[in-house]
């Protein structure tokens, strides 16, 4: 535990200020019973606290930048930004006149190549027959075989080029790869686009997430669930943590977190909607009146009451707020601690505990206010 002597000097002053009335009561009780002085006690309080909300926006789980698989000029773009499309629906078309002409040209080349291949096969058959009759030489047969193989290869190559040309003609129509919403038009009618250049950005219907930026000091212990309030629909939903980025943004020093939204009766939530994530979680810290904390050996401690005796327990003071010390400790909620006159006690001393109603009520109210 880190040593903070300046903090303990300030804490000692607060304790002394709050301990004066209780000190008079303690002195009177000691005159009545010197062996077991009366001490004011209060329970360690805990509860549920609200973490600061995070504001983000609704985003699609899957997005794609869709481009043509061929080069050309866009002749038509039938969809608009924000429009919903089905899988396979045309998004844009290229001017396909050159592509269609290429198909016709390759088809003609293929017809010629196949004709030459048939002629080469016929010539090979005649040359083999003549060779069997010892009319043609072995060299002539070898040449016929070579010509037939070459013609057959040319036909196969042209046939493959025809497949490519027909595919290119089909690629002149840009179809939606999945059902979704058009979120951006990168290219418009009249633009010349290269193969693979994005023309339309599409967001799929497969899921909606809330994207928020999480400060690095809140990343540890980020809750797995949150209440998402969607402004546009004026609804509140239970969102679950989907993923957190592996590195902080170098400018904002925040981490991008995504919370998944439930399905909306078959209708996806609107993209870009403002969403506020609210978190509720049980705090691991405890809260005691500030007069319960004292410094000893440069450590913060409190006296708990066990079987009529006080026992010192180490705590870590996280902050002071409204007369209470928020502490980190293994002390269970509800255990009684001495809240005044702690500097006059020693470890193991017998005491007569009395609830300090005016202090304990305050701590109880605080716990009730923060209880779920």
Short mmCIF file of N, CA, C and O in Angstrom, two decimals, residues 13-84:
data_model
loop_
_atom_site.label_atom_id
_atom_site.label_comp_id
_atom_site.label_asym_id
_atom_site.label_seq_id
_atom_site.Cartn_x
_atom_site.Cartn_y
_atom_site.Cartn_z
N UNK A 13 -6.97 15.87 10.49
CA UNK A 13 -7.69 17.11 10.84
C UNK A 13 -9.18 16.93 10.76
O UNK A 13 -9.94 17.39 11.62
N UNK A 14 -9.63 16.22 9.70
CA UNK A 14 -11.08 15.98 9.57
C UNK A 14 -11.58 15.11 10.71
O UNK A 14 -12.66 15.33 11.27
N UNK A 15 -10.80 14.09 11.06
CA UNK A 15 -11.20 13.20 12.16
C UNK A 15 -11.30 13.98 13.45
O UNK A 15 -12.25 13.82 14.23
N UNK A 16 -10.31 14.86 13.74
CA UNK A 16 -10.33 15.63 14.99
C UNK A 16 -11.55 16.54 15.06
O UNK A 16 -12.19 16.67 16.11
N UNK A 17 -11.91 17.13 13.91
CA UNK A 17 -13.06 18.04 13.89
C UNK A 17 -14.35 17.29 14.16
O UNK A 17 -15.24 17.78 14.86
N UNK A 18 -14.49 16.08 13.59
CA UNK A 18 -15.71 15.32 13.76
C UNK A 18 -15.75 14.59 15.10
O UNK A 18 -16.80 14.15 15.55
N UNK A 19 -14.60 14.43 15.74
CA UNK A 19 -14.54 13.60 16.96
C UNK A 19 -14.81 14.39 18.22
O UNK A 19 -14.96 13.80 19.29
N UNK A 20 -14.94 15.74 18.15
CA UNK A 20 -15.08 16.52 19.38
C UNK A 20 -16.33 16.18 20.18
O UNK A 20 -16.26 15.87 21.36
N UNK A 21 -17.52 16.17 19.54
CA UNK A 21 -18.70 15.85 20.35
C UNK A 21 -18.63 14.45 20.92
O UNK A 21 -18.96 14.20 22.06
N UNK A 22 -18.17 13.52 20.06
CA UNK A 22 -18.10 12.15 20.53
C UNK A 22 -17.06 12.01 21.62
O UNK A 22 -17.17 11.17 22.51
N UNK A 23 -16.00 12.85 21.58
CA UNK A 23 -14.97 12.78 22.61
C UNK A 23 -15.52 13.12 23.96
O UNK A 23 -15.18 12.51 24.97
N UNK A 24 -16.43 14.14 24.05
CA UNK A 24 -17.05 14.48 25.33
C UNK A 24 -17.89 13.32 25.83
O UNK A 24 -17.87 12.99 27.03
N UNK A 25 -18.65 12.69 24.90
CA UNK A 25 -19.48 11.56 25.32
C UNK A 25 -18.61 10.41 25.79
O UNK A 25 -18.92 9.73 26.76
N UNK A 26 -17.47 10.22 25.10
CA UNK A 26 -16.58 9.14 25.47
C UNK A 26 -15.95 9.40 26.84
O UNK A 26 -15.83 8.49 27.66
N UNK A 27 -15.55 10.65 27.10
CA UNK A 27 -14.96 10.97 28.41
C UNK A 27 -15.96 10.72 29.53
O UNK A 27 -15.62 10.19 30.59
N UNK A 28 -17.22 11.10 29.32
CA UNK A 28 -18.26 10.88 30.35
C UNK A 28 -18.46 9.40 30.59
O UNK A 28 -18.63 8.95 31.72
N UNK A 29 -18.43 8.61 29.48
CA UNK A 29 -18.65 7.17 29.62
C UNK A 29 -17.48 6.52 30.34
O UNK A 29 -17.65 5.57 31.11
N UNK A 30 -16.23 7.05 30.10
CA UNK A 30 -15.07 6.45 30.77
C UNK A 30 -15.13 6.68 32.27
O UNK A 30 -14.69 5.84 33.05
N UNK A 31 -15.68 7.82 32.70
CA UNK A 31 -15.81 8.05 34.14
C UNK A 31 -16.80 7.07 34.75
O UNK A 31 -16.69 6.72 35.91
N UNK A 32 -17.80 6.65 33.95
CA UNK A 32 -18.79 5.69 34.46
C UNK A 32 -18.22 4.28 34.46
O UNK A 32 -18.45 3.49 35.36
N UNK A 33 -17.45 3.94 33.39
CA UNK A 33 -16.91 2.58 33.29
C UNK A 33 -15.57 2.67 32.59
O UNK A 33 -15.48 2.71 31.37
N UNK A 34 -14.48 2.77 33.34
CA UNK A 34 -13.14 2.98 32.78
C UNK A 34 -12.67 1.78 31.99
O UNK A 34 -11.85 1.91 31.09
N UNK A 35 -13.15 0.57 32.32
CA UNK A 35 -12.66 -0.63 31.65
C UNK A 35 -13.27 -0.80 30.27
O UNK A 35 -12.63 -1.32 29.36
N UNK A 36 -14.51 -0.41 30.07
CA UNK A 36 -15.20 -0.60 28.78
C UNK A 36 -15.89 0.69 28.40
O UNK A 36 -17.09 0.86 28.65
N UNK A 37 -15.17 1.63 27.85
CA UNK A 37 -15.78 2.91 27.49
C UNK A 37 -16.84 2.73 26.41
O UNK A 37 -16.76 1.83 25.57
N UNK A 38 -17.82 3.61 26.45
CA UNK A 38 -18.87 3.61 25.43
C UNK A 38 -18.31 4.28 24.17
O UNK A 38 -17.70 5.35 24.23
N UNK A 39 -18.48 3.63 23.02
CA UNK A 39 -18.01 4.19 21.75
C UNK A 39 -19.18 4.22 20.76
O UNK A 39 -20.07 3.37 20.78
N UNK A 40 -19.17 5.24 19.94
CA UNK A 40 -20.18 5.35 18.89
C UNK A 40 -19.75 4.50 17.70
O UNK A 40 -18.60 4.55 17.26
N UNK A 41 -20.68 3.72 17.15
CA UNK A 41 -20.37 2.83 16.03
C UNK A 41 -21.40 3.03 14.92
O UNK A 41 -22.50 3.53 15.16
N UNK A 42 -21.03 2.63 13.76
CA UNK A 42 -21.92 2.66 12.59
C UNK A 42 -21.51 1.53 11.65
O UNK A 42 -20.35 1.11 11.64
N UNK A 43 -22.44 1.02 10.85
CA UNK A 43 -22.10 -0.08 9.94
C UNK A 43 -21.38 0.41 8.68
O UNK A 43 -21.60 1.54 8.23
N UNK A 44 -20.53 -0.44 8.16
CA UNK A 44 -19.92 -0.18 6.86
C UNK A 44 -21.02 -0.28 5.81
O UNK A 44 -21.74 -1.28 5.75
N UNK A 45 -21.17 0.77 4.99
CA UNK A 45 -22.25 0.82 4.01
C UNK A 45 -21.72 0.54 2.61
O UNK A 45 -20.56 0.82 2.29
N UNK A 46 -22.56 -0.01 1.77
CA UNK A 46 -22.25 -0.20 0.36
C UNK A 46 -23.56 -0.05 -0.40
O UNK A 46 -24.60 0.20 0.18
N UNK A 47 -23.51 -0.19 -1.71
CA UNK A 47 -24.73 -0.05 -2.48
C UNK A 47 -24.46 -0.15 -3.97
O UNK A 47 -23.48 -0.72 -4.41
N UNK A 48 -25.37 0.41 -4.76
CA UNK A 48 -25.26 0.41 -6.21
C UNK A 48 -25.10 1.84 -6.68
O UNK A 48 -25.83 2.72 -6.23
N UNK A 49 -24.16 2.08 -7.55
CA UNK A 49 -23.91 3.43 -8.03
C UNK A 49 -24.04 3.48 -9.54
O UNK A 49 -23.87 2.48 -10.24
N UNK A 50 -24.36 4.63 -10.05
CA UNK A 50 -24.44 4.86 -11.49
C UNK A 50 -23.08 5.31 -12.02
O UNK A 50 -22.50 6.25 -11.50
N UNK A 51 -22.60 4.62 -13.04
CA UNK A 51 -21.40 5.08 -13.71
C UNK A 51 -21.81 6.12 -14.75
O UNK A 51 -22.94 6.13 -15.22
N UNK A 52 -20.89 6.99 -15.09
CA UNK A 52 -21.19 8.02 -16.09
C UNK A 52 -21.57 7.35 -17.41
O UNK A 52 -20.93 6.39 -17.84
N UNK A 53 -22.64 7.82 -18.08
CA UNK A 53 -23.05 7.20 -19.34
C UNK A 53 -22.06 7.49 -20.46
O UNK A 53 -21.26 8.43 -20.39
N UNK A 54 -22.13 6.67 -21.50
CA UNK A 54 -21.31 6.86 -22.69
C UNK A 54 -22.25 7.07 -23.88
O UNK A 54 -23.25 6.37 -24.02
N UNK A 55 -21.93 8.03 -24.70
CA UNK A 55 -22.78 8.37 -25.84
C UNK A 55 -22.09 7.92 -27.13
O UNK A 55 -20.89 8.18 -27.33
N UNK A 56 -22.83 7.22 -27.98
CA UNK A 56 -22.29 6.77 -29.26
C UNK A 56 -23.37 6.77 -30.31
O UNK A 56 -24.36 7.50 -30.21
N UNK A 57 -23.20 5.93 -31.31
CA UNK A 57 -24.19 5.85 -32.38
C UNK A 57 -24.35 4.42 -32.84
O UNK A 57 -23.47 3.57 -32.64
N UNK A 58 -25.50 4.15 -33.47
CA UNK A 58 -25.81 2.82 -33.96
C UNK A 58 -25.03 2.57 -35.26
O UNK A 58 -24.99 3.43 -36.15
N UNK A 59 -24.38 1.42 -35.34
CA UNK A 59 -23.59 1.05 -36.52
C UNK A 59 -23.95 -0.37 -36.94
O UNK A 59 -24.51 -1.14 -36.15
N UNK A 60 -23.65 -0.70 -38.17
CA UNK A 60 -23.90 -2.05 -38.69
C UNK A 60 -22.78 -2.98 -38.29
O UNK A 60 -21.61 -2.58 -38.23
N UNK A 61 -23.13 -4.23 -38.04
CA UNK A 61 -22.11 -5.22 -37.73
C UNK A 61 -21.25 -5.53 -38.96
O UNK A 61 -20.05 -5.74 -38.85
N UNK A 62 -21.89 -5.53 -40.15
CA UNK A 62 -21.18 -5.85 -41.38
C UNK A 62 -21.41 -4.75 -42.40
O UNK A 62 -22.55 -4.37 -42.68
N UNK A 63 -20.33 -4.21 -42.95
CA UNK A 63 -20.40 -3.24 -44.04
C UNK A 63 -19.46 -3.68 -45.15
O UNK A 63 -18.47 -4.38 -44.90
N UNK A 64 -19.77 -3.27 -46.38
CA UNK A 64 -18.93 -3.64 -47.52
C UNK A 64 -18.87 -2.48 -48.50
O UNK A 64 -19.88 -1.82 -48.76
N UNK A 65 -17.67 -2.24 -49.03
CA UNK A 65 -17.49 -1.28 -50.11
C UNK A 65 -17.49 -2.09 -51.41
O UNK A 65 -16.54 -2.82 -51.70
N UNK A 66 -18.57 -1.98 -52.17
CA UNK A 66 -18.79 -2.83 -53.34
C UNK A 66 -18.31 -2.11 -54.59
O UNK A 66 -18.64 -0.93 -54.81
N UNK A 67 -17.53 -2.82 -55.41
CA UNK A 67 -17.01 -2.25 -56.66
C UNK A 67 -17.19 -3.20 -57.81
O UNK A 67 -17.43 -4.40 -57.63
N UNK A 68 -17.05 -2.66 -59.03
CA UNK A 68 -17.17 -3.49 -60.24
C UNK A 68 -15.94 -4.37 -60.40
O UNK A 68 -14.83 -4.00 -60.00
N UNK A 69 -16.14 -5.53 -61.02
CA UNK A 69 -15.04 -6.42 -61.35
C UNK A 69 -14.56 -6.22 -62.78
O UNK A 69 -13.88 -7.06 -63.34
N UNK A 70 -14.95 -5.07 -63.33
CA UNK A 70 -14.52 -4.71 -64.68
C UNK A 70 -14.33 -3.20 -64.72
O UNK A 70 -14.87 -2.46 -63.90
N UNK A 71 -13.56 -2.74 -65.69
CA UNK A 71 -13.32 -1.31 -65.87
C UNK A 71 -14.30 -0.74 -66.87
O UNK A 71 -14.61 -1.39 -67.88
N UNK A 72 -14.79 0.46 -66.60
CA UNK A 72 -15.72 1.08 -67.54
C UNK A 72 -16.34 2.34 -66.98
O UNK A 72 -16.01 2.79 -65.87
N UNK A 73 -17.27 2.90 -67.76
CA UNK A 73 -17.99 4.12 -67.35
C UNK A 73 -19.38 3.74 -66.84
O UNK A 73 -20.09 2.95 -67.47
N UNK A 74 -19.74 4.29 -65.68
CA UNK A 74 -21.05 3.99 -65.10
C UNK A 74 -22.12 4.67 -65.93
O UNK A 74 -22.09 5.89 -66.15
N UNK A 75 -23.07 3.86 -66.42
CA UNK A 75 -24.17 4.39 -67.23
C UNK A 75 -25.45 4.56 -66.44
O UNK A 75 -26.31 5.37 -66.80
N UNK A 76 -25.56 3.84 -65.33
CA UNK A 76 -26.82 3.88 -64.56
C UNK A 76 -26.52 3.56 -63.10
O UNK A 76 -25.71 2.69 -62.80
N UNK A 77 -27.21 4.29 -62.21
CA UNK A 77 -27.10 4.00 -60.78
C UNK A 77 -28.51 4.12 -60.19
O UNK A 77 -28.96 5.18 -59.78
N UNK A 78 -29.27 3.00 -60.18
CA UNK A 78 -30.69 3.06 -59.83
C UNK A 78 -31.00 3.22 -58.35
O UNK A 78 -32.15 3.47 -57.99
N UNK A 79 -30.03 3.08 -57.46
CA UNK A 79 -30.32 3.15 -56.02
C UNK A 79 -29.95 4.51 -55.47
O UNK A 79 -29.15 5.24 -56.05
N UNK A 80 -30.54 4.85 -54.32
CA UNK A 80 -30.25 6.11 -53.63
C UNK A 80 -29.67 5.83 -52.26
O UNK A 80 -29.84 4.73 -51.71
N UNK A 81 -29.02 6.83 -51.70
CA UNK A 81 -28.49 6.70 -50.34
C UNK A 81 -29.64 6.50 -49.35
O UNK A 81 -30.66 7.18 -49.41
N UNK A 82 -29.47 5.55 -48.44
CA UNK A 82 -30.50 5.24 -47.45
C UNK A 82 -31.53 4.23 -47.91
O UNK A 82 -32.36 3.79 -47.12
N UNK A 83 -31.47 3.84 -49.18
CA UNK A 83 -32.44 2.88 -49.71
C UNK A 83 -32.07 1.46 -49.30
O UNK A 83 -30.91 1.10 -49.24
N UNK A 84 -33.10 0.67 -49.00
CA UNK A 84 -32.87 -0.73 -48.64
C UNK A 84 -32.91 -1.59 -49.89
O UNK A 84 -33.78 -1.40 -50.76
#
